[in-house]
XYZ file of C-alpha atoms in Angstrom:
655
model
C 61.899 -12.807 -91.604
C 62.495 -13.615 -87.946
C 64.317 -16.895 -87.414
C 62.096 -19.741 -86.109
C 64.899 -20.619 -83.690
C 66.267 -17.248 -82.492
C 69.433 -17.166 -80.473
C 69.760 -16.099 -76.869
C 71.876 -13.093 -75.932
C 74.651 -15.439 -74.748
C 74.537 -17.380 -77.998
C 74.704 -14.163 -80.006
C 77.825 -13.095 -78.132
C 79.409 -16.546 -78.410
C 78.741 -16.655 -82.145
C 80.209 -13.181 -82.621
C 83.322 -14.045 -80.608
C 83.772 -17.418 -82.295
C 83.610 -15.893 -85.766
C 86.184 -13.268 -84.850
C 88.430 -15.891 -83.301
C 88.380 -17.918 -86.515
C 89.101 -14.850 -88.640
C 92.096 -13.937 -86.527
C 93.326 -17.412 -85.769
C 93.049 -16.715 -82.037
C 92.724 -19.466 -79.498
C 89.161 -19.599 -78.243
C 90.275 -20.490 -74.752
C 92.393 -17.372 -74.580
C 89.473 -15.302 -75.795
C 87.102 -16.754 -73.229
C 89.661 -16.162 -70.520
C 89.804 -12.502 -71.452
C 93.506 -12.644 -72.320
C 94.600 -9.902 -74.749
C 95.262 -11.573 -78.090
C 97.946 -9.911 -80.254
C 99.025 -12.773 -82.514
C 96.889 -12.389 -85.641
C 97.710 -10.435 -88.762
C 95.461 -7.394 -88.806
C 95.069 -4.591 -91.311
C 95.498 -1.008 -90.164
C 92.469 0.565 -88.532
C 90.299 2.338 -91.110
C 89.836 5.347 -88.821
C 93.069 7.074 -89.830
C 93.954 8.929 -86.626
C 95.984 8.242 -83.519
C 93.628 8.119 -80.522
C 93.948 10.900 -77.977
C 94.743 9.895 -74.434
C 92.100 10.138 -71.772
C 92.481 13.485 -70.032
C 91.512 15.562 -67.014
C 92.786 18.814 -68.539
C 90.589 21.901 -68.884
C 90.862 21.839 -72.657
C 89.490 20.393 -75.879
C 92.039 17.867 -77.136
C 91.942 16.397 -80.661
C 94.334 14.134 -82.616
C 97.415 15.397 -84.366
C 96.497 16.806 -87.766
C 93.158 18.224 -86.605
C 92.086 21.749 -85.685
C 89.364 23.042 -83.354
C 87.441 26.304 -83.811
C 85.382 27.682 -80.934
C 82.624 29.028 -83.161
C 80.213 30.501 -80.592
C 80.160 30.841 -76.808
C 77.289 31.435 -74.410
C 76.412 35.125 -74.693
C 77.969 35.827 -78.095
C 75.877 38.279 -80.130
C 73.877 36.780 -83.018
C 72.776 40.014 -84.693
C 74.458 43.206 -85.934
C 74.424 46.065 -83.451
C 73.934 43.850 -80.394
C 76.430 43.302 -77.608
C 78.057 40.088 -76.470
C 78.174 38.935 -72.870
C 81.171 40.148 -70.904
C 82.140 37.089 -68.863
C 83.320 39.383 -66.093
C 79.709 40.449 -65.542
C 78.887 36.970 -64.240
C 80.902 37.458 -61.050
C 79.366 40.895 -60.416
C 75.752 39.693 -60.517
C 74.967 41.896 -63.543
C 72.839 39.141 -65.120
C 70.110 39.880 -62.566
C 69.450 43.293 -64.126
C 66.239 43.584 -66.213
C 68.134 44.504 -69.375
C 70.290 41.360 -69.138
C 67.395 39.075 -70.168
C 66.619 41.236 -73.211
C 70.271 41.024 -74.244
C 70.396 37.238 -73.736
C 67.416 36.825 -76.073
C 69.668 38.245 -78.832
C 72.702 36.167 -77.865
C 73.804 32.548 -78.169
C 72.153 30.577 -75.367
C 73.754 28.451 -72.697
C 73.924 24.682 -72.007
C 74.411 23.766 -75.681
C 73.180 20.291 -76.551
C 71.824 18.696 -79.730
C 72.479 20.026 -83.237
C 70.782 20.003 -86.609
C 72.493 21.023 -89.830
C 70.947 22.165 -93.128
C 73.386 22.808 -95.977
C 73.059 25.942 -98.123
C 76.314 25.350 -100.034
C 79.453 23.293 -99.345
C 80.777 26.100 -97.162
C 77.579 27.617 -95.736
C 75.254 25.866 -93.297
C 72.269 26.805 -91.205
C 72.792 25.177 -87.822
C 70.201 24.719 -85.072
C 71.649 24.461 -81.562
C 69.633 23.331 -78.539
C 70.080 25.090 -75.194
C 68.922 22.571 -72.640
C 69.075 23.962 -69.092
C 69.719 27.450 -67.693
C 72.557 26.613 -65.269
C 71.911 29.236 -62.567
C 74.931 27.967 -60.588
C 77.196 29.471 -63.251
C 75.087 32.603 -63.790
C 74.316 34.089 -60.374
C 76.833 34.101 -57.509
C 74.039 34.660 -54.970
C 72.143 31.613 -56.224
C 74.646 29.257 -54.669
C 74.553 30.987 -51.299
C 70.741 30.856 -51.362
C 70.837 27.153 -52.144
C 73.157 26.470 -49.218
C 70.720 28.358 -46.985
C 67.693 26.611 -48.490
C 66.406 29.971 -49.624
C 66.138 29.622 -53.405
C 62.463 30.589 -53.431
C 63.287 33.746 -51.521
C 66.104 34.465 -53.978
C 63.757 34.107 -56.981
C 61.115 36.295 -55.352
C 63.667 39.024 -54.601
C 65.338 38.668 -58.012
C 62.687 38.078 -60.705
C 65.333 39.062 -63.229
C 67.013 35.699 -62.572
C 63.948 33.865 -63.896
C 63.634 36.136 -66.929
C 67.314 35.657 -67.738
C 67.087 31.862 -67.447
C 64.012 31.832 -69.693
C 65.942 33.753 -72.349
C 68.988 31.472 -72.082
C 67.227 28.216 -73.053
C 65.492 27.003 -76.218
C 67.227 27.027 -79.606
C 69.663 29.223 -81.537
C 69.304 29.171 -85.330
C 72.502 30.456 -86.945
C 74.233 30.612 -90.300
C 77.867 29.506 -90.413
C 80.399 29.936 -93.180
C 83.793 28.353 -93.750
C 86.686 30.565 -94.835
C 90.008 30.105 -93.064
C 87.906 28.818 -90.155
C 84.265 28.318 -89.239
C 82.499 31.507 -88.160
C 79.045 33.036 -87.648
C 77.525 35.156 -90.417
C 76.334 37.959 -88.170
C 74.167 39.582 -90.865
C 72.370 36.409 -91.928
C 68.589 36.547 -92.299
C 68.452 33.039 -90.826
C 69.814 33.976 -87.396
C 67.197 33.916 -84.611
C 66.593 32.871 -81.038
C 63.747 30.651 -79.835
C 63.239 30.875 -76.073
C 60.843 29.979 -73.266
C 58.586 32.813 -74.518
C 58.440 32.127 -78.279
C 54.904 31.372 -79.583
C 54.605 27.775 -80.840
C 51.549 26.020 -82.267
C 50.239 22.659 -81.120
C 49.624 20.278 -84.035
C 48.536 16.690 -84.499
C 46.036 14.482 -82.633
C 46.368 16.290 -79.281
C 46.369 19.826 -80.704
C 42.909 20.645 -79.352
C 42.802 18.173 -76.482
C 40.364 19.218 -73.728
C 43.164 18.799 -71.178
C 44.860 21.840 -72.703
C 41.791 24.015 -72.219
C 41.863 24.808 -75.927
C 38.244 25.891 -76.191
C 36.410 25.982 -79.509
C 37.125 27.496 -82.893
C 39.550 26.867 -85.713
C 42.437 29.073 -84.604
C 45.628 27.155 -83.794
C 46.277 26.546 -80.119
C 49.461 28.386 -79.197
C 51.953 27.553 -76.463
C 54.549 30.014 -75.264
C 58.021 28.571 -75.411
C 60.161 25.497 -75.526
C 62.846 24.449 -73.034
C 64.947 21.552 -71.861
C 65.727 20.907 -75.513
C 68.028 17.918 -75.508
C 68.982 16.197 -78.770
C 67.208 16.491 -82.103
C 67.589 15.817 -85.787
C 66.920 17.128 -89.286
C 64.266 15.836 -91.666
C 64.587 14.975 -95.374
C 62.535 18.125 -96.108
C 65.071 20.350 -94.332
C 63.394 21.107 -91.007
C 64.792 20.645 -87.519
C 63.179 18.497 -84.825
C 64.127 19.517 -81.296
C 63.294 17.264 -78.362
C 61.775 18.503 -75.100
C 63.126 16.259 -72.354
C 63.046 16.901 -68.576
C 60.337 19.560 -68.699
C 58.927 18.436 -65.327
C 61.861 20.174 -63.619
C 60.490 23.593 -64.625
C 57.045 23.284 -62.999
C 56.351 23.287 -59.249
C 53.568 22.881 -56.663
C 51.757 19.958 -58.282
C 50.785 18.545 -54.891
C 48.759 21.707 -54.218
C 46.840 21.482 -57.502
C 43.164 20.554 -57.526
C 43.144 18.074 -60.386
C 40.194 16.609 -62.220
C 40.264 12.842 -62.661
C 41.388 13.328 -66.269
C 44.255 15.633 -65.298
C 45.369 13.294 -62.516
C 45.384 10.448 -65.008
C 47.477 12.473 -67.443
C 50.001 13.264 -64.688
C 50.289 9.683 -63.413
C 53.369 8.756 -65.466
C 54.840 12.159 -66.339
C 54.083 15.050 -64.038
C 55.607 18.119 -62.429
C 57.542 18.585 -59.207
C 55.313 18.258 -56.140
C 56.709 21.338 -54.369
C 59.456 23.714 -55.474
C 60.680 23.299 -59.042
C 64.375 22.934 -59.759
C 64.774 26.487 -61.072
C 61.972 28.234 -59.106
C 60.418 29.783 -62.206
C 56.987 29.486 -60.610
C 57.998 32.112 -58.030
C 58.207 34.881 -60.654
C 56.019 33.432 -63.434
C 52.674 31.831 -62.526
C 52.635 29.910 -65.796
C 55.051 27.471 -64.153
C 52.943 27.006 -61.006
C 51.049 23.747 -61.532
C 48.681 24.613 -58.682
C 47.534 27.774 -60.490
C 47.906 26.447 -64.049
C 47.577 22.649 -63.907
C 47.104 22.284 -67.678
C 50.316 24.079 -68.618
C 52.877 21.298 -67.976
C 51.030 18.993 -70.394
C 51.893 21.372 -73.250
C 55.571 20.430 -72.921
C 57.403 17.157 -73.481
C 56.904 17.033 -77.249
C 58.930 17.059 -80.453
C 59.065 20.591 -81.877
C 59.519 21.239 -85.616
C 61.358 24.377 -86.798
C 61.996 25.452 -90.381
C 65.512 26.961 -90.109
C 65.348 28.503 -93.598
C 61.962 30.169 -93.155
C 61.654 32.282 -89.995
C 58.083 33.187 -90.975
C 56.829 29.600 -90.887
C 55.085 28.737 -87.600
C 57.005 26.532 -85.188
C 54.902 23.490 -84.248
C 54.817 20.853 -81.530
C 54.133 17.547 -83.281
C 51.924 15.730 -80.797
C 51.546 12.623 -82.987
C 55.045 11.607 -81.849
C 53.923 11.264 -78.216
C 54.599 13.044 -74.939
C 57.561 11.766 -72.934
C 61.137 12.805 -72.124
C 62.323 12.936 -75.714
C 66.080 12.689 -76.118
C 66.211 13.022 -79.882
C 64.386 12.641 -83.189
C 66.279 10.810 -85.926
C 64.397 10.840 -89.237
C 65.016 8.564 -92.221
C 62.923 7.489 -95.190
C 61.217 4.116 -95.402
C 61.535 1.907 -98.474
C 58.288 3.338 -99.890
C 59.229 6.968 -99.234
C 57.475 7.676 -95.950
C 59.353 9.121 -92.974
C 60.314 7.179 -89.838
C 61.302 9.106 -86.698
C 63.157 7.310 -83.862
C 63.190 8.727 -80.327
C 64.222 7.519 -76.880
C 62.560 8.361 -73.561
C 65.510 9.401 -71.413
C 64.670 8.034 -68.004
C 65.468 4.775 -66.230
C 63.137 1.928 -67.244
C 61.512 3.875 -70.069
C 60.986 2.992 -73.707
C 62.170 3.304 -77.308
C 59.736 4.714 -79.900
C 59.319 5.012 -83.662
C 56.806 7.085 -85.617
C 56.038 6.302 -89.279
C 54.140 8.873 -91.316
C 50.935 8.003 -93.153
C 51.937 9.941 -96.268
C 55.077 9.875 -98.363
C 57.760 12.540 -98.483
C 57.307 14.558 -101.668
C 60.568 16.208 -102.800
C 58.888 17.723 -105.844
C 56.240 19.586 -103.827
C 57.840 20.834 -100.573
C 54.600 22.380 -99.324
C 53.091 18.889 -99.018
C 55.676 17.994 -96.361
C 54.851 20.870 -94.021
C 52.529 18.808 -91.820
C 53.746 15.325 -92.702
C 54.393 14.530 -89.023
C 50.788 15.098 -87.942
C 49.450 11.737 -89.094
C 50.882 8.245 -88.971
C 51.532 5.410 -86.537
C 53.463 5.695 -83.287
C 55.182 2.472 -82.172
C 57.009 1.361 -79.036
C 59.678 -1.346 -79.000
C 59.458 -4.758 -77.383
C 62.845 -6.518 -77.310
C 62.756 -10.230 -76.545
C 65.560 -12.191 -74.928
C 65.985 -14.324 -78.050
C 67.236 -11.379 -80.096
C 63.947 -10.694 -81.849
C 61.947 -7.497 -81.542
C 58.578 -6.048 -82.402
C 57.231 -2.524 -82.878
C 53.917 -2.342 -81.020
C 51.458 0.210 -82.490
C 50.193 2.799 -80.004
C 46.971 3.140 -81.960
C 43.713 4.118 -80.312
C 40.880 1.586 -80.492
C 43.134 -0.968 -82.218
C 44.356 -2.646 -79.032
C 42.090 -4.084 -76.301
C 43.726 -1.791 -73.716
C 43.684 1.440 -75.747
C 39.916 1.830 -75.800
C 37.307 4.027 -74.083
C 36.536 1.323 -71.538
C 40.163 1.666 -70.357
C 40.079 5.455 -70.292
C 41.505 6.150 -73.768
C 38.864 8.114 -75.659
C 40.957 9.294 -78.615
C 44.412 9.161 -80.158
C 44.954 12.432 -78.316
C 44.611 10.519 -75.045
C 47.117 7.939 -76.266
C 49.817 10.483 -77.140
C 49.280 12.635 -74.020
C 49.514 9.502 -71.829
C 52.129 7.887 -74.061
C 54.102 6.222 -71.271
C 50.974 4.663 -69.792
C 49.894 3.386 -73.219
C 53.332 1.824 -73.703
C 53.046 0.204 -70.262
C 49.823 -1.590 -71.098
C 51.197 -2.836 -74.416
C 54.142 -4.510 -72.668
C 57.043 -2.482 -74.078
C 60.572 -3.266 -72.889
C 61.942 -0.972 -70.153
C 65.488 0.142 -70.967
C 68.412 1.904 -69.281
C 67.758 5.549 -70.210
C 67.237 5.153 -73.982
C 68.621 8.300 -75.581
C 69.878 9.182 -79.024
C 69.565 7.172 -82.236
C 71.696 7.001 -85.380
C 70.889 5.117 -88.585
C 73.838 3.770 -90.557
C 73.675 4.881 -94.220
C 75.965 2.008 -95.268
C 74.249 -1.027 -93.742
C 70.887 0.423 -92.671
C 71.311 -0.636 -89.053
C 69.870 1.415 -86.201
C 71.972 2.288 -83.134
C 70.399 3.278 -79.807
C 72.402 4.619 -76.879
C 71.265 3.597 -73.391
C 73.237 5.921 -71.167
C 73.126 4.085 -67.825
C 70.895 2.817 -65.029
C 72.323 2.355 -61.558
C 68.807 1.603 -60.317
C 68.588 -1.677 -62.211
C 68.674 -4.676 -59.906
C 68.805 -8.381 -60.632
C 65.067 -8.528 -59.966
C 64.456 -5.930 -62.690
C 66.170 -8.060 -65.306
C 63.392 -10.631 -65.146
C 60.887 -8.176 -66.628
C 59.846 -8.509 -70.267
C 63.113 -9.983 -71.454
C 65.000 -6.961 -70.155
C 67.801 -9.224 -68.936
C 68.966 -9.369 -72.540
C 68.322 -5.814 -73.701
C 69.881 -4.462 -70.478
C 72.229 -7.279 -69.476
C 74.073 -5.644 -66.532
C 72.613 -5.006 -63.098
C 73.357 -2.340 -62.085
C 74.442 -0.617 -65.277
C 76.705 2.327 -64.332
C 78.403 2.686 -67.739
C 75.633 2.305 -70.306
C 75.540 0.462 -73.612
C 74.578 0.726 -77.287
C 72.053 -1.545 -78.976
C 72.104 -2.427 -82.672
C 68.822 -3.089 -84.482
C 68.306 -4.627 -87.913
C 64.854 -3.777 -89.224
C 63.233 -6.596 -91.227
C 64.059 -6.159 -94.877
C 66.289 -3.219 -93.917
C 63.088 -1.171 -94.036
C 62.566 1.453 -91.349
C 58.791 0.948 -91.718
C 59.089 -2.688 -90.604
C 57.144 -3.861 -87.563
C 59.715 -6.533 -86.597
C 63.483 -6.452 -86.169
C 66.508 -8.327 -84.872
C 68.758 -6.801 -82.234
C 71.934 -7.377 -80.286
C 74.190 -5.501 -77.899
C 76.789 -3.633 -79.940
C 78.808 -2.158 -77.061
C 78.669 -2.603 -73.294
C 80.652 0.468 -72.283
C 83.276 0.694 -69.549
C 86.972 -0.001 -69.118
C 87.871 -3.208 -71.012
C 91.127 -3.460 -69.086
C 89.580 -3.527 -65.618
C 86.604 -5.854 -65.996
C 86.010 -7.418 -69.338
C 82.960 -9.123 -70.790
C 85.052 -11.997 -72.101
C 86.184 -12.923 -68.608
C 82.635 -12.451 -67.384
C 81.343 -14.959 -69.934
C 83.803 -17.525 -68.652
C 82.735 -17.151 -65.043
C 79.059 -16.259 -65.416
C 76.548 -18.849 -66.478
C 73.497 -16.617 -66.552
C 72.480 -13.029 -66.935
C 72.659 -10.426 -65.537
C 76.309 -9.711 -66.152
C 78.295 -7.869 -63.484
C 78.446 -4.064 -63.798
C 82.118 -4.026 -64.868
C 81.596 -6.444 -67.779
C 82.369 -4.882 -71.164
C 81.799 -5.863 -74.775
C 82.949 -4.008 -77.892
C 81.175 -5.547 -80.872
C 83.205 -8.730 -80.463
C 86.569 -6.945 -80.704
C 88.811 -8.858 -78.307
C 92.013 -6.839 -77.953
C 91.650 -4.576 -74.916
C 94.979 -2.897 -75.676
C 93.485 -1.391 -78.862
C 90.352 -0.022 -77.158
C 89.620 3.323 -75.511
C 87.674 3.113 -72.265
C 84.466 5.152 -72.158
C 81.119 5.220 -70.364
C 77.658 6.790 -70.570
C 77.093 7.062 -74.334
C 74.701 9.864 -75.249
C 74.427 11.512 -78.688
C 75.348 9.410 -81.725
C 76.284 10.063 -85.337
C 77.313 7.908 -88.313
C 79.650 9.073 -91.063
C 79.284 8.096 -94.690
C 81.794 5.261 -94.235
C 79.504 3.693 -91.634
C 81.640 4.534 -88.586
C 79.708 5.223 -85.382
C 80.533 8.475 -83.539
C 79.708 8.594 -79.825
C 79.770 11.443 -77.312
C 79.458 10.905 -73.583
C 77.568 12.345 -70.632
C 78.545 11.083 -67.209
C 81.323 9.686 -65.068
C 84.125 8.294 -67.195
C 86.496 5.434 -66.301
C 89.410 6.494 -64.076
C 87.924 9.937 -63.455
C 88.633 11.260 -66.938
C 86.693 13.965 -68.761
C 83.859 13.296 -71.187
C 84.752 13.049 -74.844
C 83.989 11.867 -78.366
C 84.700 8.317 -79.526
C 84.403 6.497 -82.863
C 84.443 2.911 -84.098
C 83.765 0.899 -87.256
C 80.506 -1.035 -87.320
C 81.615 -3.789 -89.710
C 84.707 -5.814 -90.561
C 87.541 -6.974 -88.363
C 87.686 -3.633 -86.531
C 83.959 -3.704 -85.689
C 83.499 -2.255 -82.201
C 87.117 -1.091 -81.854
C 86.291 2.163 -80.061
C 88.944 4.880 -80.208
C 88.897 8.253 -78.494
C 88.828 11.131 -80.968
C 88.396 14.064 -78.614
C 88.528 14.927 -74.911
C 86.442 17.763 -73.488
C 87.170 20.284 -70.745
C 86.693 19.774 -67.009
C 83.122 19.085 -65.902
C 81.653 19.346 -69.409
C 79.224 17.061 -71.149
C 80.089 16.626 -74.837
C 77.023 16.849 -77.086
C 75.876 17.338 -80.641
C 77.863 14.923 -82.808
C 76.762 16.436 -86.121
C 78.862 15.549 -89.172
C 78.938 17.854 -92.173
C 77.675 16.255 -95.415
C 81.125 16.459 -97.025
C 82.645 14.504 -94.126
C 85.193 17.244 -93.413
C 83.814 18.789 -90.195
C 82.469 17.459 -86.912
C 80.325 19.911 -84.963
C 80.157 19.335 -81.214
C 78.766 21.322 -78.324
C 80.422 21.666 -74.939
C 77.731 21.800 -72.273
C 78.239 23.082 -68.703
C 82.069 23.230 -68.550
C 83.106 23.321 -64.904
C 79.968 21.528 -63.676
C 80.107 21.274 -59.907
C 81.650 24.716 -59.596
C 79.869 28.002 -59.050
C 79.881 31.503 -60.487
C 81.904 32.597 -57.448
C 84.266 29.617 -57.477
C 84.459 28.158 -61.012
C 86.144 24.806 -61.652
C 86.790 25.601 -65.330
C 87.829 28.677 -67.303
C 87.277 27.126 -70.738
C 87.228 28.375 -73.469
C 88.708 31.817 -72.708
C 91.211 30.788 -70.052
C 92.688 33.015 -67.370
C 90.072 33.873 -64.761
C 87.169 34.034 -67.240
C 83.884 32.321 -66.443
C 83.328 28.970 -68.168
C 81.012 29.213 -71.167
C 79.093 26.516 -73.007
C 80.167 26.634 -76.659
C 79.800 25.280 -80.173
C 83.020 23.888 -81.641
C 83.995 22.696 -85.111
C 86.710 20.051 -85.540
C 88.260 19.337 -88.924
C 91.478 18.037 -90.545
C 94.221 20.547 -91.231
C 94.486 18.985 -94.696
C 91.389 20.329 -96.530
C 91.306 17.297 -98.824
C 90.989 14.873 -95.922
C 87.767 13.560 -94.384
C 87.193 12.949 -90.686
C 88.427 9.581 -89.534
C 89.704 8.635 -92.983
C-alpha cells in the first residue's frame, strides 16, 4: 500500500545516504560534502572481477579470466551453400549491384541491437538478433560524397540497388548457436532465417483491421510487408521473441505533400513521417515509403512484433494491443496470478513508460493457447509523482472521460494507433528517453533506463512531477529508475519509485556535493548518484544507459549508447542492486571505437553474456573508416554478435 506520507525525492536520497552512513560508520558531514570515505570495514565486492579501465582502443576489452568470441559479423552466411560478405567489396561499391541485396537477405544483417534467447539445451540456443538501421555511410563510398553535395536523392534514383540492399540488411536474424570449444553458428540449423523489410507480417489485436490501414472487408489477415528499425526486444514465457520497432518515421518521406483526411492527420499528429526527404531515401526507389503516395503505410510500423523462433512456419504478427510509439524494448514477466506483463519505453525525449497486462493467463500445459495472448488485455502508461509514488493509468477506450467518441476516440484501435496522444490526455509523466527495462528475479524490482535528454530545461521540470523522475536539467548522461510494484505484483496499478543511478563521472561532479549546495531540484547536469554508494574511488564512470539485463544473483547489467565521460568508448557495466555494494557500478567490458554496445542477454546458466556491437567506427565512412574492428588491418568495420564467458567453465559471470 502507498504510504499516506510519501517522501520527496530529496528525502529518499537523504534516507538512503543516512542508512549507508550508519552501516559504514562514516561521518555524515563528510558524505554530504562529497568527500571520498574509505574508513569503514567493507566486504569484498560480490561481482568477482577486476574492472576494466575505460578505453579509447579499437577493441573489445574484458576482465582477466574472461574470453570473447566474435560469433557472427555483418555479412556472414547463415545457410549452407551461401557466400559471406567480402569486406573488401565495401570499398569497391560492389554492394550496389542487384545480386548484393539477394545475398544480404541470406546473411547476418548489420547494425546489431537487441537480443532474445531461447534455450534448446544447455549448450544450444536459438538467438534472435535485431538489425536496427542500414548504415549507408559504411556501405556505399559514393553515399558520403552525395551527402556532402546534397544529392542523396539523386544517388538513390541512380542506384536503386542501394535501397534494396539496405532493406535486406535490417530486420531480424534468427540463428542457432552451439557451444563447443567456443560459441559458433550451426550453419545447417532449420531455425536459421532472415526477416527483412520485405517479410510478410500480419497485423493482430485491436487495430488489426483499423480503417486507417485501408484494410477493407473480409476475414483474411491484414498483411504488412516488413519490419525495420528493430531496437531492443525480449522473450516471452511461452518462448517467442518480441522485437520493438522504434524510429520508423526516419524511413518514410514527403509527408508534407500528402493529402490527408482529418483522421489520418490526427493519427500523424504525435508520431508521423519526415516532411520531405527521409533519412535513407527509400521513397526514391520504393513508393511504399513515400507518404504522399501511400499515406496509410507509415501507420503500419511502430509496433511490437512477435516471432516464434522455433517455428518458422508460424505467422509473424504485429501486436497492436501494445500501442504504437517508438518502442525500445519489450520485457515480459508473469504476474502473481499467471498473466503476462510487458514493459516498454518510448525512446524519445519527453515520452512515456508503458505496461501491458494480458487478459488471459499463460498456460504452460497448452502452448497453443498462448499464441495470441498479447491481443487482449490492458495497456497502461506510468505517472510518477514527486513524492515517490506512482500509478499505472489504463489507456482503455470509453473508460476515461477523454478516451471517448466525443474526443475523437471511437475504438480501442484509435487509442493504440494514437497511443502518445492518449497518454498525453491522461497526464502521464514525460521522461528522458525511456528505453529498456529489466525485472530483477531476486527482489522483483523493475529497472528502467532513461538514456538522456539535453533538451530538458528547468521549466520542463515543473511538469507533472517530472522534477523528481528526471531530476537534472539538462540531463546529458541519463539515469536509471527503480520501481517497486505494489505487492511485488507486476499486475499492480500502483508502485513506489526512486532514482537508482544518475549516471556520469562521480569524480568530476558528484550528487553528494550537489545535495550540500542545492536546496531544490533540478540538480545540475554533472550531479551523480549511484544507489547511495558513496565511495567515488570504487565506481566506474559511465553515461547514457541503454539496454539492461539482470543476472540470477540480482546484479544489474548495463550497456551504453552515447558520449561517455572523458571521451571513452561505450561499454558494459554491472552493479549489485542490494546490500552494502548497492549501486557500485563497475565496468565489465569496453567496446571498439565509435560503437554502441547493445543486447545484454545473459544465458540461463549464468555462464555467457551475449552482446552486440553496433556501428563500429561511427562517424567514419566506407572510404575513410575510423575502425577496422573486428577483423583488423584495413578491413571494413562490421557490426557483430559477441559472446563473453569465463575461461573457467565452472564459473558464472560476475561471480
